[in-house]
Amino acid sequence: AIMIENSPDARPQSGLKDAEVVYEAVAEGGITRFLALYQQHKPQLIGPVRSVRLYYVDWLTPYNASVAHVGGSAKALNLVRGGTYRDIDQFFNDGSYWRATDRYAPHNVYTSFARLDALNKSKGYTTSSPVPIARGDATVPKKLTAKSVSVTISGPLYDSRWSYDAKTGLYRRYEGGVAHTDREKGQITAKVVVALRVDMQQVFEDGYRESIKTSGSGKAVIFQNGTAHNVTWRKATRGSQLGFTDAKGAPFMLARGNTWISAIPNSGGGVTWQ
């Protein structure tokens, strides 16, 4: 799991298109940040890497993954440094990261899987037992109800749009009104897009921080194969994986493929589609 920055100075990012699951949420001042999870793909340029927040730790916990980041909020650091997480913070493992010369700090910390694999091996983090999000066979309906999806999170620079490509079965991502690209791999795409409605508020911890309620339940809309599905999300505890149920309370399975989960504030955020 790697924390990747999304301020305009951080774009285009590297390694983001290869992530199997991406969680998107506001980090501070309306600026979003990504928690990118990798399993099969191992890009050799990933970044810019930034700091972690408590709610990203909540989401990554069931994956039993190492977490690459550059510091973080006090509550997040207390948790990931507590001995139960595979913490590979740049603060203590500087040799596994580098600063690019074509960007200015703090938007220029990068890493690679060659370096992270070596770091994980040196710490004994060689196997893990992740709890994945439930997947299943997803049919492609004749009538497509969600060919274009608009996600409002905080403002024009960070709101996104997804355009469905029926030939590939993937959604193409746009942000700030332009194609959202991975610098090395081109426009970012997702098989599944999840609009996760969450309670978010600003709290004072080590300075003002956003706080997102990650456990309990809430509303969500899942977009896959050109269609929208109104569901309920549930996450019992920090260690539990996100699960989804349909209107009848039956488990809702995500289609197999890379997945983008956007945490949309109940106050001020929104999602529309057509």
PDB file of N, CA and C in Angstrom, residues 89-168:
ATOM      1  N   ASP A  89       7.858   3.514   6.450  1.00  0.00           N
ATOM      2  CA  ASP A  89       7.894   4.980   6.386  1.00  0.00           C
ATOM      3  C   ASP A  89       9.233   5.461   5.814  1.00  0.00           C
ATOM      4  N   GLN A  90       9.157   6.421   4.911  1.00  0.00           N
ATOM      5  CA  GLN A  90      10.373   7.006   4.333  1.00  0.00           C
ATOM      6  C   GLN A  90      11.259   7.631   5.405  1.00  0.00           C
ATOM      7  N   PHE A  91      10.646   8.117   6.498  1.00  0.00           N
ATOM      8  CA  PHE A  91      11.418   8.752   7.580  1.00  0.00           C
ATOM      9  C   PHE A  91      12.516   7.834   8.122  1.00  0.00           C
ATOM     10  N   PHE A  92      12.232   6.522   8.161  1.00  0.00           N
ATOM     11  CA  PHE A  92      13.180   5.560   8.749  1.00  0.00           C
ATOM     12  C   PHE A  92      13.860   4.686   7.702  1.00  0.00           C
ATOM     13  N   ASN A  93      13.460   4.825   6.457  1.00  0.00           N
ATOM     14  CA  ASN A  93      13.982   3.958   5.388  1.00  0.00           C
ATOM     15  C   ASN A  93      14.324   4.796   4.163  1.00  0.00           C
ATOM     16  N   ASP A  94      15.099   5.847   4.408  1.00  0.00           N
ATOM     17  CA  ASP A  94      15.376   6.841   3.366  1.00  0.00           C
ATOM     18  C   ASP A  94      15.992   6.245   2.106  1.00  0.00           C
ATOM     19  N   GLY A  95      16.790   5.188   2.264  1.00  0.00           N
ATOM     20  CA  GLY A  95      17.446   4.579   1.102  1.00  0.00           C
ATOM     21  C   GLY A  95      16.501   3.881   0.147  1.00  0.00           C
ATOM     22  N   SER A  96      15.273   3.650   0.580  1.00  0.00           N
ATOM     23  CA  SER A  96      14.289   2.975  -0.278  1.00  0.00           C
ATOM     24  C   SER A  96      13.443   3.960  -1.081  1.00  0.00           C
ATOM     25  N   TYR A  97      13.734   5.244  -0.921  1.00  0.00           N
ATOM     26  CA  TYR A  97      13.027   6.312  -1.629  1.00  0.00           C
ATOM     27  C   TYR A  97      14.067   7.274  -2.195  1.00  0.00           C
ATOM     28  N   TRP A  98      13.644   8.107  -3.123  1.00  0.00           N
ATOM     29  CA  TRP A  98      14.544   9.160  -3.600  1.00  0.00           C
ATOM     30  C   TRP A  98      13.730  10.397  -3.964  1.00  0.00           C
ATOM     31  N   ARG A  99      14.425  11.516  -4.084  1.00  0.00           N
ATOM     32  CA  ARG A  99      13.766  12.751  -4.498  1.00  0.00           C
ATOM     33  C   ARG A  99      14.104  13.030  -5.954  1.00  0.00           C
ATOM     34  N   ALA A 100      13.059  13.167  -6.772  1.00  0.00           N
ATOM     35  CA  ALA A 100      13.252  13.460  -8.195  1.00  0.00           C
ATOM     36  C   ALA A 100      13.756  14.891  -8.356  1.00  0.00           C
ATOM     37  N   THR A 101      14.559  15.115  -9.365  1.00  0.00           N
ATOM     38  CA  THR A 101      15.132  16.445  -9.593  1.00  0.00           C
ATOM     39  C   THR A 101      14.248  17.322 -10.480  1.00  0.00           C
ATOM     40  N   ASP A 102      13.264  16.716 -11.151  1.00  0.00           N
ATOM     41  CA  ASP A 102      12.413  17.497 -12.062  1.00  0.00           C
ATOM     42  C   ASP A 102      11.163  18.043 -11.376  1.00  0.00           C
ATOM     43  N   ARG A 103      11.033  17.858 -10.060  1.00  0.00           N
ATOM     44  CA  ARG A 103       9.925  18.413  -9.289  1.00  0.00           C
ATOM     45  C   ARG A 103      10.474  18.954  -7.985  1.00  0.00           C
ATOM     46  N   TYR A 104       9.734  19.879  -7.376  1.00  0.00           N
ATOM     47  CA  TYR A 104      10.234  20.460  -6.142  1.00  0.00           C
ATOM     48  C   TYR A 104       9.535  19.847  -4.921  1.00  0.00           C
ATOM     49  N   ALA A 105      10.235  19.855  -3.792  1.00  0.00           N
ATOM     50  CA  ALA A 105       9.687  19.312  -2.541  1.00  0.00           C
ATOM     51  C   ALA A 105       8.469  20.124  -2.117  1.00  0.00           C
ATOM     52  N   PRO A 106       7.469  19.494  -1.495  1.00  0.00           N
ATOM     53  CA  PRO A 106       7.434  18.089  -1.077  1.00  0.00           C
ATOM     54  C   PRO A 106       6.802  17.159  -2.108  1.00  0.00           C
ATOM     55  N   HIS A 107       6.747  17.595  -3.354  1.00  0.00           N
ATOM     56  CA  HIS A 107       6.036  16.817  -4.388  1.00  0.00           C
ATOM     57  C   HIS A 107       6.983  15.934  -5.203  1.00  0.00           C
ATOM     58  N   ASN A 108       8.081  15.468  -4.611  1.00  0.00           N
ATOM     59  CA  ASN A 108       9.077  14.792  -5.443  1.00  0.00           C
ATOM     60  C   ASN A 108       9.675  13.535  -4.831  1.00  0.00           C
ATOM     61  N   VAL A 109       8.992  12.929  -3.838  1.00  0.00           N
ATOM     62  CA  VAL A 109       9.494  11.672  -3.281  1.00  0.00           C
ATOM     63  C   VAL A 109       8.932  10.505  -4.082  1.00  0.00           C
ATOM     64  N   TYR A 110       9.829   9.659  -4.571  1.00  0.00           N
ATOM     65  CA  TYR A 110       9.429   8.502  -5.385  1.00  0.00           C
ATOM     66  C   TYR A 110      10.027   7.224  -4.813  1.00  0.00           C
ATOM     67  N   THR A 111       9.460   6.100  -5.201  1.00  0.00           N
ATOM     68  CA  THR A 111      10.006   4.805  -4.847  1.00  0.00           C
ATOM     69  C   THR A 111       9.748   3.840  -5.997  1.00  0.00           C
ATOM     70  N   SER A 112      10.184   2.596  -5.836  1.00  0.00           N
ATOM     71  CA  SER A 112       9.985   1.562  -6.856  1.00  0.00           C
ATOM     72  C   SER A 112       9.759   0.238  -6.153  1.00  0.00           C
ATOM     73  N   PHE A 113       9.174  -0.725  -6.856  1.00  0.00           N
ATOM     74  CA  PHE A 113       8.978  -2.024  -6.225  1.00  0.00           C
ATOM     75  C   PHE A 113      10.284  -2.777  -6.046  1.00  0.00           C
ATOM     76  N   ALA A 114      11.291  -2.481  -6.856  1.00  0.00           N
ATOM     77  CA  ALA A 114      12.604  -3.096  -6.629  1.00  0.00           C
ATOM     78  C   ALA A 114      13.103  -2.714  -5.241  1.00  0.00           C
ATOM     79  N   ARG A 115      12.986  -1.430  -4.900  1.00  0.00           N
ATOM     80  CA  ARG A 115      13.449  -0.970  -3.582  1.00  0.00           C
ATOM     81  C   ARG A 115      12.521  -1.420  -2.459  1.00  0.00           C
ATOM     82  N   LEU A 116      11.204  -1.355  -2.705  1.00  0.00           N
ATOM     83  CA  LEU A 116      10.260  -1.745  -1.652  1.00  0.00           C
ATOM     84  C   LEU A 116      10.307  -3.246  -1.383  1.00  0.00           C
ATOM     85  N   ASP A 117      10.445  -4.059  -2.437  1.00  0.00           N
ATOM     86  CA  ASP A 117      10.554  -5.509  -2.232  1.00  0.00           C
ATOM     87  C   ASP A 117      11.788  -5.845  -1.400  1.00  0.00           C
ATOM     88  N   ALA A 118      12.896  -5.163  -1.701  1.00  0.00           N
ATOM     89  CA  ALA A 118      14.135  -5.391  -0.940  1.00  0.00           C
ATOM     90  C   ALA A 118      13.949  -4.961   0.516  1.00  0.00           C
ATOM     91  N   LEU A 119      13.283  -3.825   0.729  1.00  0.00           N
ATOM     92  CA  LEU A 119      13.029  -3.329   2.084  1.00  0.00           C
ATOM     93  C   LEU A 119      12.130  -4.290   2.853  1.00  0.00           C
ATOM     94  N   ASN A 120      11.038  -4.727   2.207  1.00  0.00           N
ATOM     95  CA  ASN A 120      10.125  -5.676   2.853  1.00  0.00           C
ATOM     96  C   ASN A 120      10.838  -6.972   3.216  1.00  0.00           C
ATOM     97  N   LYS A 121      11.678  -7.449   2.303  1.00  0.00           N
ATOM     98  CA  LYS A 121      12.418  -8.690   2.548  1.00  0.00           C
ATOM     99  C   LYS A 121      13.346  -8.533   3.750  1.00  0.00           C
ATOM    100  N   SER A 122      13.999  -7.375   3.834  1.00  0.00           N
ATOM    101  CA  SER A 122      14.936  -7.134   4.939  1.00  0.00           C
ATOM    102  C   SER A 122      14.223  -7.093   6.285  1.00  0.00           C
ATOM    103  N   LYS A 123      12.941  -6.753   6.285  1.00  0.00           N
ATOM    104  CA  LYS A 123      12.157  -6.675   7.519  1.00  0.00           C
ATOM    105  C   LYS A 123      11.370  -7.961   7.794  1.00  0.00           C
ATOM    106  N   GLY A 124      11.474  -8.929   6.859  1.00  0.00           N
ATOM    107  CA  GLY A 124      10.743 -10.182   7.028  1.00  0.00           C
ATOM    108  C   GLY A 124       9.300 -10.123   6.587  1.00  0.00           C
ATOM    109  N   TYR A 125       8.946  -9.057   5.852  1.00  0.00           N
ATOM    110  CA  TYR A 125       7.569  -8.921   5.354  1.00  0.00           C
ATOM    111  C   TYR A 125       7.466  -9.600   3.984  1.00  0.00           C
ATOM    112  N   THR A 126       7.515 -10.924   3.983  1.00  0.00           N
ATOM    113  CA  THR A 126       7.581 -11.634   2.696  1.00  0.00           C
ATOM    114  C   THR A 126       6.274 -12.323   2.318  1.00  0.00           C
ATOM    115  N   THR A 127       5.385 -12.538   3.277  1.00  0.00           N
ATOM    116  CA  THR A 127       4.073 -13.113   2.967  1.00  0.00           C
ATOM    117  C   THR A 127       3.008 -12.312   3.705  1.00  0.00           C
ATOM    118  N   SER A 128       1.798 -12.343   3.177  1.00  0.00           N
ATOM    119  CA  SER A 128       0.695 -11.683   3.859  1.00  0.00           C
ATOM    120  C   SER A 128      -0.580 -12.466   3.614  1.00  0.00           C
ATOM    121  N   SER A 129      -1.588 -12.190   4.426  1.00  0.00           N
ATOM    122  CA  SER A 129      -2.865 -12.899   4.276  1.00  0.00           C
ATOM    123  C   SER A 129      -3.979 -11.859   4.158  1.00  0.00           C
ATOM    124  N   PRO A 130      -4.095 -11.235   2.969  1.00  0.00           N
ATOM    125  CA  PRO A 130      -5.100 -10.182   2.799  1.00  0.00           C
ATOM    126  C   PRO A 130      -6.520 -10.726   2.773  1.00  0.00           C
ATOM    127  N   VAL A 131      -7.441  -9.915   3.265  1.00  0.00           N
ATOM    128  CA  VAL A 131      -8.872 -10.204   3.123  1.00  0.00           C
ATOM    129  C   VAL A 131      -9.370  -9.324   1.980  1.00  0.00           C
ATOM    130  N   PRO A 132      -9.669  -9.907   0.808  1.00  0.00           N
ATOM    131  CA  PRO A 132     -10.067  -9.084  -0.336  1.00  0.00           C
ATOM    132  C   PRO A 132     -11.537  -8.678  -0.276  1.00  0.00           C
ATOM    133  N   ILE A 133     -11.883  -7.681  -1.074  1.00  0.00           N
ATOM    134  CA  ILE A 133     -13.296  -7.329  -1.270  1.00  0.00           C
ATOM    135  C   ILE A 133     -13.944  -8.446  -2.091  1.00  0.00           C
ATOM    136  N   ALA A 134     -15.180  -8.813  -1.722  1.00  0.00           N
ATOM    137  CA  ALA A 134     -15.864  -9.923  -2.397  1.00  0.00           C
ATOM    138  C   ALA A 134     -16.116  -9.606  -3.869  1.00  0.00           C
ATOM    139  N   ARG A 135     -15.738 -10.546  -4.722  1.00  0.00           N
ATOM    140  CA  ARG A 135     -15.900 -10.393  -6.179  1.00  0.00           C
ATOM    141  C   ARG A 135     -16.757 -11.525  -6.727  1.00  0.00           C
ATOM    142  N   GLY A 136     -17.356 -11.258  -7.885  1.00  0.00           N
ATOM    143  CA  GLY A 136     -18.154 -12.287  -8.535  1.00  0.00           C
ATOM    144  C   GLY A 136     -18.300 -12.016 -10.016  1.00  0.00           C
ATOM    145  N   ASP A 137     -19.003 -12.913 -10.690  1.00  0.00           N
ATOM    146  CA  ASP A 137     -19.259 -12.719 -12.122  1.00  0.00           C
ATOM    147  C   ASP A 137     -20.290 -11.610 -12.280  1.00  0.00           C
ATOM    148  N   ALA A 138     -19.974 -10.641 -13.122  1.00  0.00           N
ATOM    149  CA  ALA A 138     -20.884  -9.516 -13.336  1.00  0.00           C
ATOM    150  C   ALA A 138     -21.308  -9.492 -14.793  1.00  0.00           C
ATOM    151  N   THR A 139     -22.608  -9.531 -15.014  1.00  0.00           N
ATOM    152  CA  THR A 139     -23.113  -9.543 -16.388  1.00  0.00           C
ATOM    153  C   THR A 139     -23.119  -8.134 -16.972  1.00  0.00           C
ATOM    154  N   VAL A 140     -23.003  -8.085 -18.291  1.00  0.00           N
ATOM    155  CA  VAL A 140     -23.089  -6.804 -19.003  1.00  0.00           C
ATOM    156  C   VAL A 140     -24.517  -6.676 -19.533  1.00  0.00           C
ATOM    157  N   PRO A 141     -25.283  -5.707 -18.987  1.00  0.00           N
ATOM    158  CA  PRO A 141     -26.687  -5.581 -19.410  1.00  0.00           C
ATOM    159  C   PRO A 141     -26.806  -4.959 -20.803  1.00  0.00           C
ATOM    160  N   LYS A 142     -27.987  -5.137 -21.402  1.00  0.00           N
ATOM    161  CA  LYS A 142     -28.211  -4.558 -22.735  1.00  0.00           C
ATOM    162  C   LYS A 142     -28.326  -3.038 -22.658  1.00  0.00           C
ATOM    163  N   LYS A 143     -28.956  -2.545 -21.586  1.00  0.00           N
ATOM    164  CA  LYS A 143     -29.150  -1.102 -21.444  1.00  0.00           C
ATOM    165  C   LYS A 143     -28.132  -0.545 -20.454  1.00  0.00           C
ATOM    166  N   LEU A 144     -27.309   0.381 -20.942  1.00  0.00           N
ATOM    167  CA  LEU A 144     -26.293   0.984 -20.081  1.00  0.00           C
ATOM    168  C   LEU A 144     -26.861   2.235 -19.416  1.00  0.00           C
ATOM    169  N   THR A 145     -26.855   2.254 -18.096  1.00  0.00           N
ATOM    170  CA  THR A 145     -27.470   3.363 -17.353  1.00  0.00           C
ATOM    171  C   THR A 145     -26.433   4.353 -16.829  1.00  0.00           C
ATOM    172  N   ALA A 146     -25.143   4.006 -16.912  1.00  0.00           N
ATOM    173  CA  ALA A 146     -24.111   4.888 -16.339  1.00  0.00           C
ATOM    174  C   ALA A 146     -22.894   4.925 -17.259  1.00  0.00           C
ATOM    175  N   LYS A 147     -23.084   5.625 -18.384  1.00  0.00           N
ATOM    176  CA  LYS A 147     -21.969   5.754 -19.333  1.00  0.00           C
ATOM    177  C   LYS A 147     -21.053   6.905 -18.951  1.00  0.00           C
ATOM    178  N   SER A 148     -21.595   7.863 -18.179  1.00  0.00           N
ATOM    179  CA  SER A 148     -20.798   8.986 -17.693  1.00  0.00           C
ATOM    180  C   SER A 148     -21.115   9.205 -16.224  1.00  0.00           C
ATOM    181  N   VAL A 149     -20.066   9.254 -15.396  1.00  0.00           N
ATOM    182  CA  VAL A 149     -20.223   9.394 -13.948  1.00  0.00           C
ATOM    183  C   VAL A 149     -19.467  10.633 -13.489  1.00  0.00           C
ATOM    184  N   SER A 150     -20.130  11.491 -12.706  1.00  0.00           N
ATOM    185  CA  SER A 150     -19.473  12.689 -12.162  1.00  0.00           C
ATOM    186  C   SER A 150     -19.410  12.596 -10.646  1.00  0.00           C
ATOM    187  N   VAL A 151     -18.189  12.730 -10.107  1.00  0.00           N
ATOM    188  CA  VAL A 151     -17.962  12.608  -8.671  1.00  0.00           C
ATOM    189  C   VAL A 151     -17.524  13.966  -8.116  1.00  0.00           C
ATOM    190  N   THR A 152     -18.293  14.491  -7.161  1.00  0.00           N
ATOM    191  CA  THR A 152     -17.952  15.758  -6.507  1.00  0.00           C
ATOM    192  C   THR A 152     -17.408  15.446  -5.124  1.00  0.00           C
ATOM    193  N   ILE A 153     -16.149  15.842  -4.879  1.00  0.00           N
ATOM    194  CA  ILE A 153     -15.543  15.596  -3.575  1.00  0.00           C
ATOM    195  C   ILE A 153     -15.297  16.911  -2.835  1.00  0.00           C
ATOM    196  N   SER A 154     -14.609  17.853  -3.499  1.00  0.00           N
ATOM    197  CA  SER A 154     -14.286  19.083  -2.770  1.00  0.00           C
ATOM    198  C   SER A 154     -14.259  20.337  -3.630  1.00  0.00           C
ATOM    199  N   GLY A 155     -13.964  20.209  -4.895  1.00  0.00           N
ATOM    200  CA  GLY A 155     -13.859  21.397  -5.735  1.00  0.00           C
ATOM    201  C   GLY A 155     -13.384  21.031  -7.118  1.00  0.00           C
ATOM    202  N   PRO A 156     -13.400  21.980  -8.061  1.00  0.00           N
ATOM    203  CA  PRO A 156     -13.122  21.704  -9.469  1.00  0.00           C
ATOM    204  C   PRO A 156     -11.793  21.003  -9.741  1.00  0.00           C
ATOM    205  N   LEU A 157     -10.767  21.292  -8.961  1.00  0.00           N
ATOM    206  CA  LEU A 157      -9.458  20.670  -9.209  1.00  0.00           C
ATOM    207  C   LEU A 157      -9.415  19.204  -8.801  1.00  0.00           C
ATOM    208  N   TYR A 158     -10.355  18.804  -7.944  1.00  0.00           N
ATOM    209  CA  TYR A 158     -10.303  17.452  -7.369  1.00  0.00           C
ATOM    210  C   TYR A 158     -11.532  16.613  -7.699  1.00  0.00           C
ATOM    211  N   ASP A 159     -12.563  17.231  -8.265  1.00  0.00           N
ATOM    212  CA  ASP A 159     -13.728  16.465  -8.686  1.00  0.00           C
ATOM    213  C   ASP A 159     -13.357  15.679  -9.944  1.00  0.00           C
ATOM    214  N   SER A 160     -13.999  14.542 -10.122  1.00  0.00           N
ATOM    215  CA  SER A 160     -13.619  13.663 -11.229  1.00  0.00           C
ATOM    216  C   SER A 160     -14.829  13.246 -12.054  1.00  0.00           C
ATOM    217  N   ARG A 161     -14.515  12.741 -13.225  1.00  0.00           N
ATOM    218  CA  ARG A 161     -15.548  12.205 -14.112  1.00  0.00           C
ATOM    219  C   ARG A 161     -15.017  10.910 -14.698  1.00  0.00           C
ATOM    220  N   TRP A 162     -15.917   9.981 -14.917  1.00  0.00           N
ATOM    221  CA  TRP A 162     -15.563   8.695 -15.511  1.00  0.00           C
ATOM    222  C   TRP A 162     -16.405   8.472 -16.760  1.00  0.00           C
ATOM    223  N   SER A 163     -15.766   8.070 -17.836  1.00  0.00           N
ATOM    224  CA  SER A 163     -16.464   7.829 -19.100  1.00  0.00           C
ATOM    225  C   SER A 163     -16.331   6.358 -19.474  1.00  0.00           C
ATOM    226  N   TYR A 164     -17.474   5.697 -19.660  1.00  0.00           N
ATOM    227  CA  TYR A 164     -17.459   4.254 -19.925  1.00  0.00           C
ATOM    228  C   TYR A 164     -17.103   3.953 -21.373  1.00  0.00           C
ATOM    229  N   ASP A 165     -16.174   3.025 -21.540  1.00  0.00           N
ATOM    230  CA  ASP A 165     -15.752   2.569 -22.863  1.00  0.00           C
ATOM    231  C   ASP A 165     -16.284   1.146 -23.049  1.00  0.00           C
ATOM    232  N   ALA A 166     -17.336   1.007 -23.849  1.00  0.00           N
ATOM    233  CA  ALA A 166     -17.988  -0.292 -24.010  1.00  0.00           C
ATOM    234  C   ALA A 166     -17.067  -1.340 -24.642  1.00  0.00           C
ATOM    235  N   LYS A 167     -16.096  -0.902 -25.429  1.00  0.00           N
ATOM    236  CA  LYS A 167     -15.183  -1.864 -26.081  1.00  0.00           C
ATOM    237  C   LYS A 167     -14.294  -2.562 -25.060  1.00  0.00           C
ATOM    238  N   THR A 168     -13.802  -1.808 -24.082  1.00  0.00           N
ATOM    239  CA  THR A 168     -12.894  -2.396 -23.094  1.00  0.00           C
ATOM    240  C   THR A 168     -13.618  -2.800 -21.812  1.00  0.00           C
TER     241      THR A 168
END
